[in-house]
PDB file of C-alpha atoms in Angstrom:
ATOM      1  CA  UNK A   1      86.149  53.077 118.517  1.00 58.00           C
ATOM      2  CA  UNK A   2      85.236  56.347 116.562  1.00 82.00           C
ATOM      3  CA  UNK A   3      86.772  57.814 113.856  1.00 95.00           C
ATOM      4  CA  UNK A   4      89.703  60.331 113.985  1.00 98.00           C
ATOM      5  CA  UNK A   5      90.545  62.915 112.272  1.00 98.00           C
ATOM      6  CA  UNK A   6      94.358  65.194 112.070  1.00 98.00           C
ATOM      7  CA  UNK A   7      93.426  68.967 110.962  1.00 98.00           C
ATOM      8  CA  UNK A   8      96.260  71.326 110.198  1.00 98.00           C
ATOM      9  CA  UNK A   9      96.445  74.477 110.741  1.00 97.00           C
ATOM     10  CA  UNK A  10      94.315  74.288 113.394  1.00 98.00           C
ATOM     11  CA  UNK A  11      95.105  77.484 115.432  1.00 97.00           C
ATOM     12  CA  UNK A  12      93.428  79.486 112.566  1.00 96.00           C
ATOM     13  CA  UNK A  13      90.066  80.683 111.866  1.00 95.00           C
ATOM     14  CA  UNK A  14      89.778  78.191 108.930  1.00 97.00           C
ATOM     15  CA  UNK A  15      91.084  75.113 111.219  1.00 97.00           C
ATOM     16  CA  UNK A  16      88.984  76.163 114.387  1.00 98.00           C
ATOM     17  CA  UNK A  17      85.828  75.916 112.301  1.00 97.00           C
ATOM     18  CA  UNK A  18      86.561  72.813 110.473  1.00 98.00           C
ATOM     19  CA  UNK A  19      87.498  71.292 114.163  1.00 98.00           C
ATOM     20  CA  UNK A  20      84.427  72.754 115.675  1.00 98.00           C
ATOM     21  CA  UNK A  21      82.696  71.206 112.645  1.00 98.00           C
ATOM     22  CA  UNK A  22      83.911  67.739 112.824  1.00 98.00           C
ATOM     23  CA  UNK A  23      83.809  67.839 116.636  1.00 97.00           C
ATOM     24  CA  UNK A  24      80.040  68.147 115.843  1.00 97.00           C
ATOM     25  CA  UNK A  25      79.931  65.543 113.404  1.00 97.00           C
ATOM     26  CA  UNK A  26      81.359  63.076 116.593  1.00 97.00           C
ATOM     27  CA  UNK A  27      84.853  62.687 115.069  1.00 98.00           C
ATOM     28  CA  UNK A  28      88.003  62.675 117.549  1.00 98.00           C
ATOM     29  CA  UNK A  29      90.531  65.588 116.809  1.00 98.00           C
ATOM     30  CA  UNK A  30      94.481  65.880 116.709  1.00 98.00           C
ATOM     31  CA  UNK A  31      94.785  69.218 116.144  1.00 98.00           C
ATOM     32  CA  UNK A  32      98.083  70.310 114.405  1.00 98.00           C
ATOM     33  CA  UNK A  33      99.834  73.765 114.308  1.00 97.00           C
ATOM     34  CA  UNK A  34     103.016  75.926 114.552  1.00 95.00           C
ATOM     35  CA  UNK A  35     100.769  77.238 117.131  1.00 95.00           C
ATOM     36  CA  UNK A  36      99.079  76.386 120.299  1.00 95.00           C
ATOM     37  CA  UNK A  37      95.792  74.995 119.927  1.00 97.00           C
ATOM     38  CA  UNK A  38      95.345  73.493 123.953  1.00 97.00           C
ATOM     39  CA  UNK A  39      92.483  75.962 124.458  1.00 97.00           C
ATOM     40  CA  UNK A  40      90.596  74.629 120.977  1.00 98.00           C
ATOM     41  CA  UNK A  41      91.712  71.284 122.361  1.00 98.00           C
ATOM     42  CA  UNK A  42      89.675  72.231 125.818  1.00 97.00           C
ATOM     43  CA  UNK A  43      86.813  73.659 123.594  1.00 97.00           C
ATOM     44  CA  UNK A  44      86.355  70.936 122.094  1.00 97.00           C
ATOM     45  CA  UNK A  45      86.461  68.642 124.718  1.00 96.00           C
ATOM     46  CA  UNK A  46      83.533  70.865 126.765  1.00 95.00           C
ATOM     47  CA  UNK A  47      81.162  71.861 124.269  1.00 88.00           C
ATOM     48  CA  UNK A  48      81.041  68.877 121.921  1.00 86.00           C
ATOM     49  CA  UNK A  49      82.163  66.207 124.482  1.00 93.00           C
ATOM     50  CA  UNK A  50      85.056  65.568 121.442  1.00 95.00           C
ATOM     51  CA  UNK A  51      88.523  63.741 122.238  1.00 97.00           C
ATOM     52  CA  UNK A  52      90.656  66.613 121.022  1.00 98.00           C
ATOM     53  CA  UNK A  53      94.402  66.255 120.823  1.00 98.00           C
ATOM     54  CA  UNK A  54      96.794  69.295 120.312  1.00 98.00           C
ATOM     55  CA  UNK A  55     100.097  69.210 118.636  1.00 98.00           C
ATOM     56  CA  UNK A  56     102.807  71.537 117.724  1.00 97.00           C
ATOM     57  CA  UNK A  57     104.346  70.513 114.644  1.00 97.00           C
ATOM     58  CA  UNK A  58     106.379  72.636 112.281  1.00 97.00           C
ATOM     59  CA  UNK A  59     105.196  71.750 108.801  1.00 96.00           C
ATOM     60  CA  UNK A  60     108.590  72.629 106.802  1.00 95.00           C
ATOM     61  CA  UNK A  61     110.542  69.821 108.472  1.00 96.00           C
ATOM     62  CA  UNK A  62     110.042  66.362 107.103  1.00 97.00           C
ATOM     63  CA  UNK A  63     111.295  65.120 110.861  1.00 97.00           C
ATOM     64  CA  UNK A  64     108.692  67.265 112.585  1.00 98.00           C
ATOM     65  CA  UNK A  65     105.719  65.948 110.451  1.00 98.00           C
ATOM     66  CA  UNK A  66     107.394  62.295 110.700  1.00 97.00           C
ATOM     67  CA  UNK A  67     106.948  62.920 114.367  1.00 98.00           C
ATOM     68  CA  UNK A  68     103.713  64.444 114.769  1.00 98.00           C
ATOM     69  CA  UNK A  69     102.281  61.526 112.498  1.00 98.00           C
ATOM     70  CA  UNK A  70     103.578  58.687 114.523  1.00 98.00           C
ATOM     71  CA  UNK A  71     101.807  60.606 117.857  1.00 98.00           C
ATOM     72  CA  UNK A  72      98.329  61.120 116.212  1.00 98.00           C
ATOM     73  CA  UNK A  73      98.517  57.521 115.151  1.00 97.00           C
ATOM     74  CA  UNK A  74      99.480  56.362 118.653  1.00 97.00           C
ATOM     75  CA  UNK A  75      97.000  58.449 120.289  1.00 97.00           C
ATOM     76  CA  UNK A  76      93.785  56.120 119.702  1.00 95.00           C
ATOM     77  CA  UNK A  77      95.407  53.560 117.255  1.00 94.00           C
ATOM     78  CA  UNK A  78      94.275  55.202 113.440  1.00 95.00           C
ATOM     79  CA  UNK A  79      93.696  58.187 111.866  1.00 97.00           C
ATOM     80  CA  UNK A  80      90.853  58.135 109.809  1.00 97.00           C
ATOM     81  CA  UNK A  81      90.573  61.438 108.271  1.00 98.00           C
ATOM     82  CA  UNK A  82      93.199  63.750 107.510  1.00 98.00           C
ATOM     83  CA  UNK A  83      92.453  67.644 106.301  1.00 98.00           C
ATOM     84  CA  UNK A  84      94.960  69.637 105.401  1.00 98.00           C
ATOM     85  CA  UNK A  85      94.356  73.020 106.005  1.00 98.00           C
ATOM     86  CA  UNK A  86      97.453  74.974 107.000  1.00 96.00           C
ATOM     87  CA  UNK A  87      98.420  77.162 104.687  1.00 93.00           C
ATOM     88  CA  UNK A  88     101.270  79.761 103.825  1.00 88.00           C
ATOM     89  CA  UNK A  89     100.366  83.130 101.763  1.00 82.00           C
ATOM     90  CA  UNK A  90     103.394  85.393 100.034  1.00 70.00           C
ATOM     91  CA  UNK A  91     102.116  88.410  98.555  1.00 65.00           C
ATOM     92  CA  UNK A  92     105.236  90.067  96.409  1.00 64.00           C
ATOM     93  CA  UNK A  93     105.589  90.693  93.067  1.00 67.00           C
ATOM     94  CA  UNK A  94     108.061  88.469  90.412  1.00 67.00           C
ATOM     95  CA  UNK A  95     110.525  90.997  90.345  1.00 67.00           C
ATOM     96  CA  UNK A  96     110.899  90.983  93.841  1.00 74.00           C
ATOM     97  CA  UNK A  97     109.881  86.733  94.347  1.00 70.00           C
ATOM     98  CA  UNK A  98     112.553  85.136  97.424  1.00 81.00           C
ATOM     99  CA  UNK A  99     113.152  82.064  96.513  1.00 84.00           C
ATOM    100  CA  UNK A 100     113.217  80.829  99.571  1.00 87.00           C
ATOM    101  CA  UNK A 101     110.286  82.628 100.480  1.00 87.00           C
ATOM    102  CA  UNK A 102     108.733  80.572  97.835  1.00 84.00           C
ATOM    103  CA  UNK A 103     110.297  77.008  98.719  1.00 94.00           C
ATOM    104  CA  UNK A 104     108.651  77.898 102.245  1.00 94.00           C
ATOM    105  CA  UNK A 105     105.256  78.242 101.048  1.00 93.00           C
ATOM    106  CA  UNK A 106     105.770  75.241  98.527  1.00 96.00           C
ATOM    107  CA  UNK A 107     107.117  73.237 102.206  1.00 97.00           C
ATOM    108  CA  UNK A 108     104.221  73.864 103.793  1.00 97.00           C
ATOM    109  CA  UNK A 109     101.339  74.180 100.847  1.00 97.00           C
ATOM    110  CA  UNK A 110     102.395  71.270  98.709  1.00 98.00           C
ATOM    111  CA  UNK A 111     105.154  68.911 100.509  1.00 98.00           C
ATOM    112  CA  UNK A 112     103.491  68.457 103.559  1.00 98.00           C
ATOM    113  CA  UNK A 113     100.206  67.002 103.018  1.00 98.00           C
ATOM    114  CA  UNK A 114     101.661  64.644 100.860  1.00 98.00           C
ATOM    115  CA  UNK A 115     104.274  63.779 103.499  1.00 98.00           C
ATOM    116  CA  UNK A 116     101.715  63.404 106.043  1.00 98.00           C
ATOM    117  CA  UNK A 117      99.605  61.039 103.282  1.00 98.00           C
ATOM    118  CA  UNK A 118     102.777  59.126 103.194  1.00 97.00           C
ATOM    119  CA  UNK A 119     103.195  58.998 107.018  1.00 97.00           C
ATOM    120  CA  UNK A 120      99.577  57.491 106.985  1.00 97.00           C
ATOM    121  CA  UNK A 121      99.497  55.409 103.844  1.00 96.00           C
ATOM    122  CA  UNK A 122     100.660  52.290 105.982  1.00 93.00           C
ATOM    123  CA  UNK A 123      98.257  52.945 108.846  1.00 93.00           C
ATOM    124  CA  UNK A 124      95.246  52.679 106.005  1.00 95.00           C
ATOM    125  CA  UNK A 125      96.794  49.559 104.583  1.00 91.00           C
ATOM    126  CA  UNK A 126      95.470  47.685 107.657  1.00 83.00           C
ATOM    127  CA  UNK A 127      92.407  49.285 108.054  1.00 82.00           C
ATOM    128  CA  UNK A 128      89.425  47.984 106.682  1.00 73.00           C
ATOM    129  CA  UNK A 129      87.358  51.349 105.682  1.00 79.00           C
ATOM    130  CA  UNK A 130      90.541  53.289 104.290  1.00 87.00           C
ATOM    131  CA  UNK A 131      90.182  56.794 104.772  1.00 95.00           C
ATOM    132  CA  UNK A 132      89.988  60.271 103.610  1.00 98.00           C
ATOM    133  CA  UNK A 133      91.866  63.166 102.419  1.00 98.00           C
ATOM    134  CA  UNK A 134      90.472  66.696 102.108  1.00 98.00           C
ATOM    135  CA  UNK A 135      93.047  69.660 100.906  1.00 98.00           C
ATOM    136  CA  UNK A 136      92.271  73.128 101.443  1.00 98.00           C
ATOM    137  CA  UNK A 137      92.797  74.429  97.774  1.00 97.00           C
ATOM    138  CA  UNK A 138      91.852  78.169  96.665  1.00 93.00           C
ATOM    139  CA  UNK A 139      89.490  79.652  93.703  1.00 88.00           C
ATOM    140  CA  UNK A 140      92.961  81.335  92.899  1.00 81.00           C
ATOM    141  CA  UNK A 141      94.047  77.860  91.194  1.00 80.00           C
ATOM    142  CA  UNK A 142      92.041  78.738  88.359  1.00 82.00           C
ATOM    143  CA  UNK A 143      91.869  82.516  88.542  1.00 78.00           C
ATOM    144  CA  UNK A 144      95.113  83.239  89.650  1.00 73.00           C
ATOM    145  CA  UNK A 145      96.724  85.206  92.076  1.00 80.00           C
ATOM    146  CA  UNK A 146      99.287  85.569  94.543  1.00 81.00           C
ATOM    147  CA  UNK A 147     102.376  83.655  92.382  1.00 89.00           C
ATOM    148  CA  UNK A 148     103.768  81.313  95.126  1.00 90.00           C
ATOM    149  CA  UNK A 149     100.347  80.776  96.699  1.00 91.00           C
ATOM    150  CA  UNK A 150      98.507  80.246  93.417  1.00 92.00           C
ATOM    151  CA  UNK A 151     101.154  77.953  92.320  1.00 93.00           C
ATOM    152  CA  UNK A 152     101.171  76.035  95.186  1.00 96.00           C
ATOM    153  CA  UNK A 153      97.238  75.970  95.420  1.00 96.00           C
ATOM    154  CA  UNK A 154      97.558  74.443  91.898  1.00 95.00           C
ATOM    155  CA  UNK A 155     100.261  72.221  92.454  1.00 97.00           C
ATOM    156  CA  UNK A 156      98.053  70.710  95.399  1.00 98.00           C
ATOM    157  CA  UNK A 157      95.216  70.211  93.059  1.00 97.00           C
ATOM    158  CA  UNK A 158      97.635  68.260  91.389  1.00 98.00           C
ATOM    159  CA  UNK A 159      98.438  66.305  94.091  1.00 98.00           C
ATOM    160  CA  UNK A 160      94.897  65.783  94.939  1.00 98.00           C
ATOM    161  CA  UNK A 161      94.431  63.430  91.671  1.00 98.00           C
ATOM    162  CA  UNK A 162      97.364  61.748  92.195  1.00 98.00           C
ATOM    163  CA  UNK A 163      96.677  60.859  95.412  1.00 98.00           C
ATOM    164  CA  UNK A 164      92.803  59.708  94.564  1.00 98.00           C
ATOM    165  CA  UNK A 165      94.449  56.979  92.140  1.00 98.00           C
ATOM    166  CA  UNK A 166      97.392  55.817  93.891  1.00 97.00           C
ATOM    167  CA  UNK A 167      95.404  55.219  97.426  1.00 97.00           C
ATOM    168  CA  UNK A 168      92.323  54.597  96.108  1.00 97.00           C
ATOM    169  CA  UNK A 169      93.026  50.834  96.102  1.00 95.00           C
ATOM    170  CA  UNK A 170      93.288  50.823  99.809  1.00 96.00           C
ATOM    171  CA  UNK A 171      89.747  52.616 100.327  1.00 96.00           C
ATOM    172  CA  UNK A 172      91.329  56.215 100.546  1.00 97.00           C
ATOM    173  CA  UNK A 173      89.037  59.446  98.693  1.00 98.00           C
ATOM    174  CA  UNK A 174      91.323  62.068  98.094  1.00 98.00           C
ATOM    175  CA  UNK A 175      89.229  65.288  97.407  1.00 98.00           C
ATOM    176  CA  UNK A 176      89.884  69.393  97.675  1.00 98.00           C
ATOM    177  CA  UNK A 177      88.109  72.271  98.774  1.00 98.00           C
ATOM    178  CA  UNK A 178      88.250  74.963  96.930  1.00 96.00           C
ATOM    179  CA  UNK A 179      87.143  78.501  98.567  1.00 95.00           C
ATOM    180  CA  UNK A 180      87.084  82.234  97.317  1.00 88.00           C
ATOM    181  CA  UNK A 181      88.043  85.224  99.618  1.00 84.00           C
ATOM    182  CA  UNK A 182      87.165  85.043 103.249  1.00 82.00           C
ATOM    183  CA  UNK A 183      87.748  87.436 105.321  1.00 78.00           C
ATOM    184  CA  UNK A 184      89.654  85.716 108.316  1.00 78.00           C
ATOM    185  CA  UNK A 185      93.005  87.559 109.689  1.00 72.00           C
ATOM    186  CA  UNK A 186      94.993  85.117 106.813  1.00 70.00           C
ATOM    187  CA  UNK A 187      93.511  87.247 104.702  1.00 71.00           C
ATOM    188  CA  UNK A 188      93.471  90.228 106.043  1.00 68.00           C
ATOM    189  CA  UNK A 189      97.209  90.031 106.840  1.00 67.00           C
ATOM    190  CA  UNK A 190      98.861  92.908 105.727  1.00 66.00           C
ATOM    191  CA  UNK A 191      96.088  94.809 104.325  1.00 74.00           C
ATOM    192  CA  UNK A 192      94.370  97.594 106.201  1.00 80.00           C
ATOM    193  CA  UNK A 193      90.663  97.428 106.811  1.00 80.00           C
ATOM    194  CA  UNK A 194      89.882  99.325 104.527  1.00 80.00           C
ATOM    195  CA  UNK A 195      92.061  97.360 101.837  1.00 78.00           C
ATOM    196  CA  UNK A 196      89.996  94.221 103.011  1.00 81.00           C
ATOM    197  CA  UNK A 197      86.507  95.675 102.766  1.00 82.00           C
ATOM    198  CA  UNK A 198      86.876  96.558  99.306  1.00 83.00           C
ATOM    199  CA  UNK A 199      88.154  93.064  98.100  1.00 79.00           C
ATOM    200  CA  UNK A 200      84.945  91.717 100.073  1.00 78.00           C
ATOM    201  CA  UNK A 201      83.030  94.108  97.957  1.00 87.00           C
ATOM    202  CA  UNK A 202      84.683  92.865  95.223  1.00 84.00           C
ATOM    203  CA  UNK A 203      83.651  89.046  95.720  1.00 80.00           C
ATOM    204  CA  UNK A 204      80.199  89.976  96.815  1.00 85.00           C
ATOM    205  CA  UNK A 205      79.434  91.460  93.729  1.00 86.00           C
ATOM    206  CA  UNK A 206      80.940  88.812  91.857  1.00 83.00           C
ATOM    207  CA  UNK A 207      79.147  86.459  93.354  1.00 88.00           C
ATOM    208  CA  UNK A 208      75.903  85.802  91.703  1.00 87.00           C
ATOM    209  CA  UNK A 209      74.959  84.610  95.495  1.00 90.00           C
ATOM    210  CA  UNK A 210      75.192  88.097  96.661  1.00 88.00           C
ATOM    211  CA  UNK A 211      78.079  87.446  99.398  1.00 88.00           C
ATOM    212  CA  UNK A 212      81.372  86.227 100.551  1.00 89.00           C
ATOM    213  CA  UNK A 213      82.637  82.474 101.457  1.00 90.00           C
ATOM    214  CA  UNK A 214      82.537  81.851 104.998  1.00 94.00           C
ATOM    215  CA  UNK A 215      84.508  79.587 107.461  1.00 95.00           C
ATOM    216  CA  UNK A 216      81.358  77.514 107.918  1.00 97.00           C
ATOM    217  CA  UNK A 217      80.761  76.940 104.039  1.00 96.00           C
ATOM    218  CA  UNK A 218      84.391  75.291 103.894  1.00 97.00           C
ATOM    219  CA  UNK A 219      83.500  73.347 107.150  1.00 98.00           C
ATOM    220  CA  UNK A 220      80.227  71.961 105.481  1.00 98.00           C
ATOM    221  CA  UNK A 221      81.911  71.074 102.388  1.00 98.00           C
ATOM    222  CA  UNK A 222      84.937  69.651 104.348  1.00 98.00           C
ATOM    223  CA  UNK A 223      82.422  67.666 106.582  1.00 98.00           C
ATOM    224  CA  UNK A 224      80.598  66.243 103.799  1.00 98.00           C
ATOM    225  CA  UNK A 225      83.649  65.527 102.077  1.00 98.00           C
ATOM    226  CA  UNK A 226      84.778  62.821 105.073  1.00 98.00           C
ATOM    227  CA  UNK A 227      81.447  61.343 105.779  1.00 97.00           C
ATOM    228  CA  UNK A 228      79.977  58.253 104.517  1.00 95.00           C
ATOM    229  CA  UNK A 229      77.183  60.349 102.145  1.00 97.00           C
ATOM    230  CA  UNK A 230      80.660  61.137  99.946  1.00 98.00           C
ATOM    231  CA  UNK A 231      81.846  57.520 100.186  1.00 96.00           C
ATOM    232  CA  UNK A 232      81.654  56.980  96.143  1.00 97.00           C
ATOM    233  CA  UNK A 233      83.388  60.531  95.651  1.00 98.00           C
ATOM    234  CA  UNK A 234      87.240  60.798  95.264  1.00 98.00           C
ATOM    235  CA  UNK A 235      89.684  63.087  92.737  1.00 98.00           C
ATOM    236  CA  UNK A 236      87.141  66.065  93.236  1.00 98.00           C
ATOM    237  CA  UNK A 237      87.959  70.009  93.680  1.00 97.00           C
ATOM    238  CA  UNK A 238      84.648  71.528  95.394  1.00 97.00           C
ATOM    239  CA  UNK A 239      84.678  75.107  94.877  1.00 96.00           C
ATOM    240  CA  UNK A 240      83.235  77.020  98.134  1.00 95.00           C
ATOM    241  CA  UNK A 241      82.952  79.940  95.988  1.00 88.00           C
ATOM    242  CA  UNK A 242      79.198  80.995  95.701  1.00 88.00           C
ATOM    243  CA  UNK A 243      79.577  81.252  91.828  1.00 85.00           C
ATOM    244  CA  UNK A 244      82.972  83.292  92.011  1.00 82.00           C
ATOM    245  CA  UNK A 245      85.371  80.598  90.594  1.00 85.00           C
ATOM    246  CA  UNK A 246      83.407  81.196  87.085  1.00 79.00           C
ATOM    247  CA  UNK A 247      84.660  85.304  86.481  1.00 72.00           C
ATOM    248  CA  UNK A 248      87.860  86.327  86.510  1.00 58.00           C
ATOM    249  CA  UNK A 249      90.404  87.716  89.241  1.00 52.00           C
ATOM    250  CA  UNK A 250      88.719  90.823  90.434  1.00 50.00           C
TER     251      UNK A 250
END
């Protein structure tokens, strides 16, 4: 049987890459969104001869995930691998911070990968290679940033650790990924171009590399990250930053 992994936020330009990626690599997909990811699914299945599954799962409810966990797992019997990628941004000063605004991003960002590490902790109890966790963090945890989003960047590097020690008994590496700016239309969201080309400018200067993070840099670290050549690495934060993560917020 070969080895599957659940990516979420799959419908975006960060998720299609790391899919495309690991559909490379020979993994088995579920693909997990908010948002329809059937033509990824199809994709996948006709350019890298992948299994691809696509779900719809709304990552603020604790049912939904509950849900979508129990289908990946029934889908080919295990989950291997389990990348959480999907992501919620809230750009707004503290004097005008909604608090629920910022409970949603902290419901998405930080309680649902380790809901979904819950939902699979059982599942890697019985199986005899354990697994893999790898959560899509953000150079912003130790620059700053964005308050909800940097926060909740942070608190998932927090999570990360915690994670490597409490499952790492049962054969499960818990690492992060840790990128600078891309520009992807997450980022871009309500900016105008010309806003966005002079924050890449920004981060290829900084960069003693000379250029900007891109979607396939965080799928190479990603894929490394849940193949067997990282099998003695666990409570790591890779930064996908091309030198960025060492100078300060731009």
């Amino acid at each position: 049987m070969g080895r599957v992994v659940l990516v979420t936020g799959a419908a975006g330009a960060v998720g299609r890459g790391i899919a495309r990626r690991l559909a490379a690599d020979g993994w088995a997909l579920v693909l997990l969104d908010t948002a329809e990811t059937d033509d990824l699914a199809d994709e996948l299945r006709g350019q890298a001869g992948a299994d691809a599954l696509s779900l719809r799962v709304d990552l603020s409810s604790s049912d939904a995930i509950a849900a979508g966990a129990a289908h990946a797992l029934a889908w080919q019997g295990r989950v291997d691998a389990l990348v959480n990628n999907a992501g919620l941004q809230l750009r707004s000063g503290l004097h005008d911070m909604d608090p629920d605004a910022w409970d949603r991003v902290f419901s998405v960002n930080v309680r649902a990968p380790m809901l979904l590490a819950k939902a699979l902790e059982g599942s890697w109890r019985g199986q005899a290679k354990g697994g893999s966790i790898v959560n899509i963090v953000s150079r912003d945890w130790i620059a700053g940033g964005p308050h909800a989003y940097t926060a909740s960047k942070s608190g998932l590097v927090g999570l990360t650790r915690s994670l490597s020690v409490s499952l790492g008994p049962l054969g499960v590496r818990v690492n992060a990924v840790a990128p600078s700016f891309m520009q992807t239309p997450f980022t871009q969201r309500g900016r105008s171009d010309d806003a966005t080309l002079e924050i890449v400018e920004r981060f290829r200067r900084m960069s003693p590399l000379g250029r900007v993070a891109t979607v396939e840099d965080v799928a190479g670290a990603v894929s490394f990250l849940v193949s067997d050549d990282a099998s003695f690495i666990t409570g790591e934060v890779i930064h996908v930053c091309g030198g960025t993560q060492l100078a300060a917020h731009p």
